[in-house]
Coordinates of C-alpha atoms in Angstrom, one line a residue:
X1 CA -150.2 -163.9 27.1
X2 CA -151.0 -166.2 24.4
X3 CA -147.9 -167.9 22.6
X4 CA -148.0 -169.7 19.6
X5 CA -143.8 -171.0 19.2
X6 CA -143.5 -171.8 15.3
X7 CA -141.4 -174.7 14.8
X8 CA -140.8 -175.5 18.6
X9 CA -139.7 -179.1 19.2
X10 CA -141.5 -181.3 21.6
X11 CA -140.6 -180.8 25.7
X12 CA -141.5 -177.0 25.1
X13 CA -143.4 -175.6 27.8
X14 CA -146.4 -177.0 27.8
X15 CA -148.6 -174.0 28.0
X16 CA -147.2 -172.7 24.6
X17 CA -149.0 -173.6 21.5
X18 CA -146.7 -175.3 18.8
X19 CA -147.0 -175.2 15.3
X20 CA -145.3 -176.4 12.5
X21 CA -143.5 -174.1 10.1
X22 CA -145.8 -174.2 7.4
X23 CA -148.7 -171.4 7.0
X24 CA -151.4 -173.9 6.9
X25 CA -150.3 -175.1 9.9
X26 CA -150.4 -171.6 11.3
X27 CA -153.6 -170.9 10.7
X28 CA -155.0 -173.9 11.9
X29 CA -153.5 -173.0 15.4
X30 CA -154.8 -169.7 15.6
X31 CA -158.2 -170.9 15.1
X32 CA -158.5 -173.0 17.9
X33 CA -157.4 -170.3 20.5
X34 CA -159.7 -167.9 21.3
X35 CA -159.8 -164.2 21.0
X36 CA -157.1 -162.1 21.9
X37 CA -154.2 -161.0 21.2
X38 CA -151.2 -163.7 20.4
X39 CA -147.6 -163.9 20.3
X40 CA -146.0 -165.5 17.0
X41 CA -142.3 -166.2 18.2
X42 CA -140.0 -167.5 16.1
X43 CA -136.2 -168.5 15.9
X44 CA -135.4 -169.1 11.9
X45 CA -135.8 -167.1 8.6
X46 CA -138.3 -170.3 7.9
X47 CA -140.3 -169.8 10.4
X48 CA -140.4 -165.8 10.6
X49 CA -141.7 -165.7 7.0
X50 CA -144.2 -168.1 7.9
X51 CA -145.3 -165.4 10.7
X52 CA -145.4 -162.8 8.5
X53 CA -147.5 -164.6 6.1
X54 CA -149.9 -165.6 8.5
X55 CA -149.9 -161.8 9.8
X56 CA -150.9 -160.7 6.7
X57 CA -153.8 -163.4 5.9
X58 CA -155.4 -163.0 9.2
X59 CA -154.7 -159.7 9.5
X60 CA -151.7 -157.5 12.5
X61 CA -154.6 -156.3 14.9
X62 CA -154.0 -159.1 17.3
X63 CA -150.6 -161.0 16.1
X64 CA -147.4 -159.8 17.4
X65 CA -144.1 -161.3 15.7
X66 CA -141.7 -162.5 18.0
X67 CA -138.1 -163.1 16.5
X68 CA -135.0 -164.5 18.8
X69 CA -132.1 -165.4 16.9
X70 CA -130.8 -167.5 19.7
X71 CA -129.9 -171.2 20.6
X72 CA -133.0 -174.1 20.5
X73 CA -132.5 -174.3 24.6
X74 CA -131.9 -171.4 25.3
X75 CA -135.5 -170.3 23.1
X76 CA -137.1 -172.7 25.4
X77 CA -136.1 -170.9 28.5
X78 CA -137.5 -167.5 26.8
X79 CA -140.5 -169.2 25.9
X80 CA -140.8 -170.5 29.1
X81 CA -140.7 -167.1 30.8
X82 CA -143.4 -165.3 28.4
X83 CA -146.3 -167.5 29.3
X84 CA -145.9 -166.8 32.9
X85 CA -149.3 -165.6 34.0
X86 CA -150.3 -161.7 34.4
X87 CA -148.5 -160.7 31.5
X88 CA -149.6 -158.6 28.3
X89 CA -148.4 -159.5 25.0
X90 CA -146.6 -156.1 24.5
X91 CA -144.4 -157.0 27.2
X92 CA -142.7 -159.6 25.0
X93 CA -139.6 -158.4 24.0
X94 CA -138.5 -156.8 26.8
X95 CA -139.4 -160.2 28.8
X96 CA -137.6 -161.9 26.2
X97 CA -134.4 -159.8 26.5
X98 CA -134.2 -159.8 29.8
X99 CA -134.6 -163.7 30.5
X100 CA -132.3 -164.0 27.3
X101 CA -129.8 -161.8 29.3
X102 CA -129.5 -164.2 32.2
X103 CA -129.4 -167.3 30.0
X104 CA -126.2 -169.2 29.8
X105 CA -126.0 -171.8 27.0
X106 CA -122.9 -174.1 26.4
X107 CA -122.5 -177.4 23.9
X108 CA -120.4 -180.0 23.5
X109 CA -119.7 -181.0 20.1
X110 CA -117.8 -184.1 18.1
X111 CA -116.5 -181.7 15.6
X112 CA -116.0 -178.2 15.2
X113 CA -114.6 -178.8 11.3
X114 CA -117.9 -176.8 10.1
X115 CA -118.3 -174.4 13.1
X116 CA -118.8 -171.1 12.2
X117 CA -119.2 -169.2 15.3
X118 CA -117.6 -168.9 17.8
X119 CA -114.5 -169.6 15.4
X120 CA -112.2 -172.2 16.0
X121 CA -108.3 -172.5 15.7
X122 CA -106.9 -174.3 12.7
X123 CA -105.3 -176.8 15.5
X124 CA -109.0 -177.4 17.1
X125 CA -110.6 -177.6 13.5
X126 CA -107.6 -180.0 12.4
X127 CA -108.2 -182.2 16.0
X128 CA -112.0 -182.5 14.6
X129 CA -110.5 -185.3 12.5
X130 CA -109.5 -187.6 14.8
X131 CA -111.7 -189.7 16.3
X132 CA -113.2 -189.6 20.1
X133 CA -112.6 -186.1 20.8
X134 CA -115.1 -183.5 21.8
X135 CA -115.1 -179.8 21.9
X136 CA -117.0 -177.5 24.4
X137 CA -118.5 -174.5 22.7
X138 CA -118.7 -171.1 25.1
X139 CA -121.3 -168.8 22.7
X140 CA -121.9 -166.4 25.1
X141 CA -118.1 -165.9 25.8
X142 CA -117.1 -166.6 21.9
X143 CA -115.2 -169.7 22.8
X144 CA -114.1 -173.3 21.7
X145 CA -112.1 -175.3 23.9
X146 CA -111.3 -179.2 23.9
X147 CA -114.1 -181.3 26.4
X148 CA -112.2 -182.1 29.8
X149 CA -114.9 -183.5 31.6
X150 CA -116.5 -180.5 32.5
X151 CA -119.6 -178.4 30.5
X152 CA -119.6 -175.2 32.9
X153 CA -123.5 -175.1 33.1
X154 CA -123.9 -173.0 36.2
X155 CA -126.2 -174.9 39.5
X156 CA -127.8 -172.0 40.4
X157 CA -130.6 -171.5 38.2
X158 CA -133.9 -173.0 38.8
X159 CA -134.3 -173.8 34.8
X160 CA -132.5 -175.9 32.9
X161 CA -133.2 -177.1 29.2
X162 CA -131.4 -179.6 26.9
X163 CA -131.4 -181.1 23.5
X164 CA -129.2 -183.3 21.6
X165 CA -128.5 -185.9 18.5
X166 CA -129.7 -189.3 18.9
X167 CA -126.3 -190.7 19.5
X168 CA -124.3 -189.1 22.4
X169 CA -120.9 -187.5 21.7
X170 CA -119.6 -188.7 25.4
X171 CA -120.9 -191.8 27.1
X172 CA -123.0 -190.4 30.1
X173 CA -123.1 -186.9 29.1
X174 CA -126.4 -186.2 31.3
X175 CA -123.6 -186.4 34.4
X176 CA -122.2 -183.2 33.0
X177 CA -125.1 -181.5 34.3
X178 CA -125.5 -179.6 37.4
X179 CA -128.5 -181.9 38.3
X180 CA -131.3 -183.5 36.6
X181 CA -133.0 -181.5 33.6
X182 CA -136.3 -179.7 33.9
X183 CA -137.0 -180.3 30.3
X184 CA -135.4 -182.2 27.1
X185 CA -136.4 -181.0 24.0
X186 CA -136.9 -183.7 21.3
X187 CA -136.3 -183.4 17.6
X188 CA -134.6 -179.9 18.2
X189 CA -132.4 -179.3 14.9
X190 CA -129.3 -179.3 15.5
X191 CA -127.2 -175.4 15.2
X192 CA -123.4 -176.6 15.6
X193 CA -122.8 -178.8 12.1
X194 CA -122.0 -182.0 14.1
X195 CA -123.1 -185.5 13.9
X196 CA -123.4 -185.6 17.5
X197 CA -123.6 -182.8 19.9
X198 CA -125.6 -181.7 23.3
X199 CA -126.7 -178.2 24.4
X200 CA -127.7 -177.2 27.3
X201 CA -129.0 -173.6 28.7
X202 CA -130.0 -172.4 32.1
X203 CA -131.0 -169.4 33.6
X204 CA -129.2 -167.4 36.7
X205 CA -131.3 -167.3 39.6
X206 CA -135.1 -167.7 39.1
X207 CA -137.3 -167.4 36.5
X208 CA -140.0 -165.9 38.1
X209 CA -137.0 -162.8 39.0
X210 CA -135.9 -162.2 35.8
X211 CA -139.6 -161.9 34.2
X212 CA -140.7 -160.0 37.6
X213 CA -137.7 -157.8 36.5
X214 CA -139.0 -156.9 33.2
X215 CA -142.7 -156.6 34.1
X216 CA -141.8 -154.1 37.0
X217 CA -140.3 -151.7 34.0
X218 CA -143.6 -151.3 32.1
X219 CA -144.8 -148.0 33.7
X220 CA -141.8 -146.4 31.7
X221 CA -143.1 -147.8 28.7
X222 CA -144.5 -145.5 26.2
X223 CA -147.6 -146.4 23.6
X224 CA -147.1 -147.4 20.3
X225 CA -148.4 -144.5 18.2
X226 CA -150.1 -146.7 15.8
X227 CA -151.8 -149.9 17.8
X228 CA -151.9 -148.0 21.3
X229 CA -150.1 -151.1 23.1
X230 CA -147.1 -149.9 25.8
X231 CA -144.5 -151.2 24.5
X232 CA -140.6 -150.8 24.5
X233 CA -138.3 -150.7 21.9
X234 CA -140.1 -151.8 18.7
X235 CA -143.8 -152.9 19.2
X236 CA -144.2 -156.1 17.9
X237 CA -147.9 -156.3 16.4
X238 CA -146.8 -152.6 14.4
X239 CA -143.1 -152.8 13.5
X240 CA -142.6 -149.6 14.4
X241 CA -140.0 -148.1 16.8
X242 CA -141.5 -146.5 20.3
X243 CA -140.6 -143.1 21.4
X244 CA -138.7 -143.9 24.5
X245 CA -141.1 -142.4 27.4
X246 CA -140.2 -138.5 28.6
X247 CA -138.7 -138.3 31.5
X248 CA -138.1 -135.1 33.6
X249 CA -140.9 -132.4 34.9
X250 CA -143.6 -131.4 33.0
X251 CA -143.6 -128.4 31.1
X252 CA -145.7 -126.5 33.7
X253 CA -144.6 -128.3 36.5
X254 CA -144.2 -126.0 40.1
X255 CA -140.2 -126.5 41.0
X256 CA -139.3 -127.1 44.4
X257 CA -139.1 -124.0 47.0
X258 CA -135.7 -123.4 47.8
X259 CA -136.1 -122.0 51.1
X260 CA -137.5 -125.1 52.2
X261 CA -134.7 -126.9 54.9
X262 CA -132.8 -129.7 53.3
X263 CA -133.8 -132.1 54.4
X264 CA -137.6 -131.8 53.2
X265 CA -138.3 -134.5 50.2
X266 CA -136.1 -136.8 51.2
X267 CA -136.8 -140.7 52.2
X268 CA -134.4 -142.1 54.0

């Protein structure tokens, strides 16, 4: 699968293609990799309109749009996951939603003054005044609590991706972390309205599990009645919603004898 990650920050994966958000820039990529199809994935209304654009002056036979409305880190973990070898670019989204599903993202902010979800309470937004303190935001769970030494990244996953702002909001905040990063991401925009913040994302268990997981799925995937491609949910090169596969006998199918014993048909 080729992906091409519009408006991905630097420490990316290095076997995704970046581009910059512009449709120039877009264009210029796709040139350069050969033929194929490619995956377009995106994060931001910017960038998405880029995508389309770009689908519709090269043309949607071989680019499939990618959207994830998700955290920068927690992106980088997806993006991760969809260039592992062996898989076809239909298989995006579900790859993406199940590696998304096992992704655990927190960030620790100066301020939560501007925060607009998760909400916080009008005593946390009102402590955003004073100075030195630090808030740990939960988005997964919905919540904002005051930084007491502790992020709550999980140790078990064998990913872990992190960004921040130039200037720390804790002295040392790379000790908040289970152990050393695998990647830092550089020049990430920041998604929390602070003037200093850190975010982190991991993944539970393996990545290779979580992709493996989706993958092993796609013989219930259904064709997309337009392109061809199995696909689940909505095909990403066609727009278009699949019909979810059809599941039971077939029409003509012979039903099982009755007088056979039991225990005949049955793997134990």
């Amino acid at each position: 699968m080729l992906v091409v990650a519009i408006g991905a920050p630097d420490g990316t994966h290095p076997a995704v293609r970046r581009s910059g958000p512009t449709l120039a820039a877009v264009v210029a990529t796709l040139a350069g990799l050969p033929a194929g199809d490619v995956v377009l994935a995106t994060r931001d209304e910017h960038a998405r309109r880029v995508a389309r654009a770009a689908r519709l002056a090269i043309g949607p036979e071989r680019l499939g749009l990618l959207h994830i409305d998700t955290h920068v880190t927690a992106w980088a973990v997806v993006l991760a996951g969809l260039v592992t070898g062996g898989l076809t670019a239909s298989s995006a989204r579900a790859v993406a939603d199940v590696v998304l599903a096992r992704v655990t993202t927190r960030a620790l902010v100066s301020s939560v003054a501007s925060l607009e979800s998760p909400t916080p309470t009008f005593r946390q937004h009102a402590g955003s005044l004073l100075p030195r303190t630090a808030f740990v935001v939960d988005p997964g769970r919905g919540t904002v609590g005051r930084f007491h030494e502790k992020l709550g990244i999980p140790s078990g996953g064998d990913m872990l991706v992190v960004a921040g702002s130039a200037k720390p909001v804790v002295p040392g905040a790379a000790d908040l972390l289970p152990r050393p990063a695998d990647a830092e991401l550089v020049g990430a925009e920041p998604g929390w309205h602070a003037a200093r913040w850190f975010e982190a994302s991991t993944i539970d268990g393996p990545l290779s599990w979580a992709v493996a997981s989706a993958a092993s799925a796609s013989h219930h995937w259904s064709a997309c009645e337009v392109c061809g491609r199995a696909a689940t949910g909505t095909c990403i090169f066609c727009d278009i919603a699949v019909r979810p596969a059809r599941t039971g006998l077939p029409p003509h199918a012979d039903l099982p004898d009755q007088r056979q014993p039991e225990h005949q048909g049955v793997i134990s």
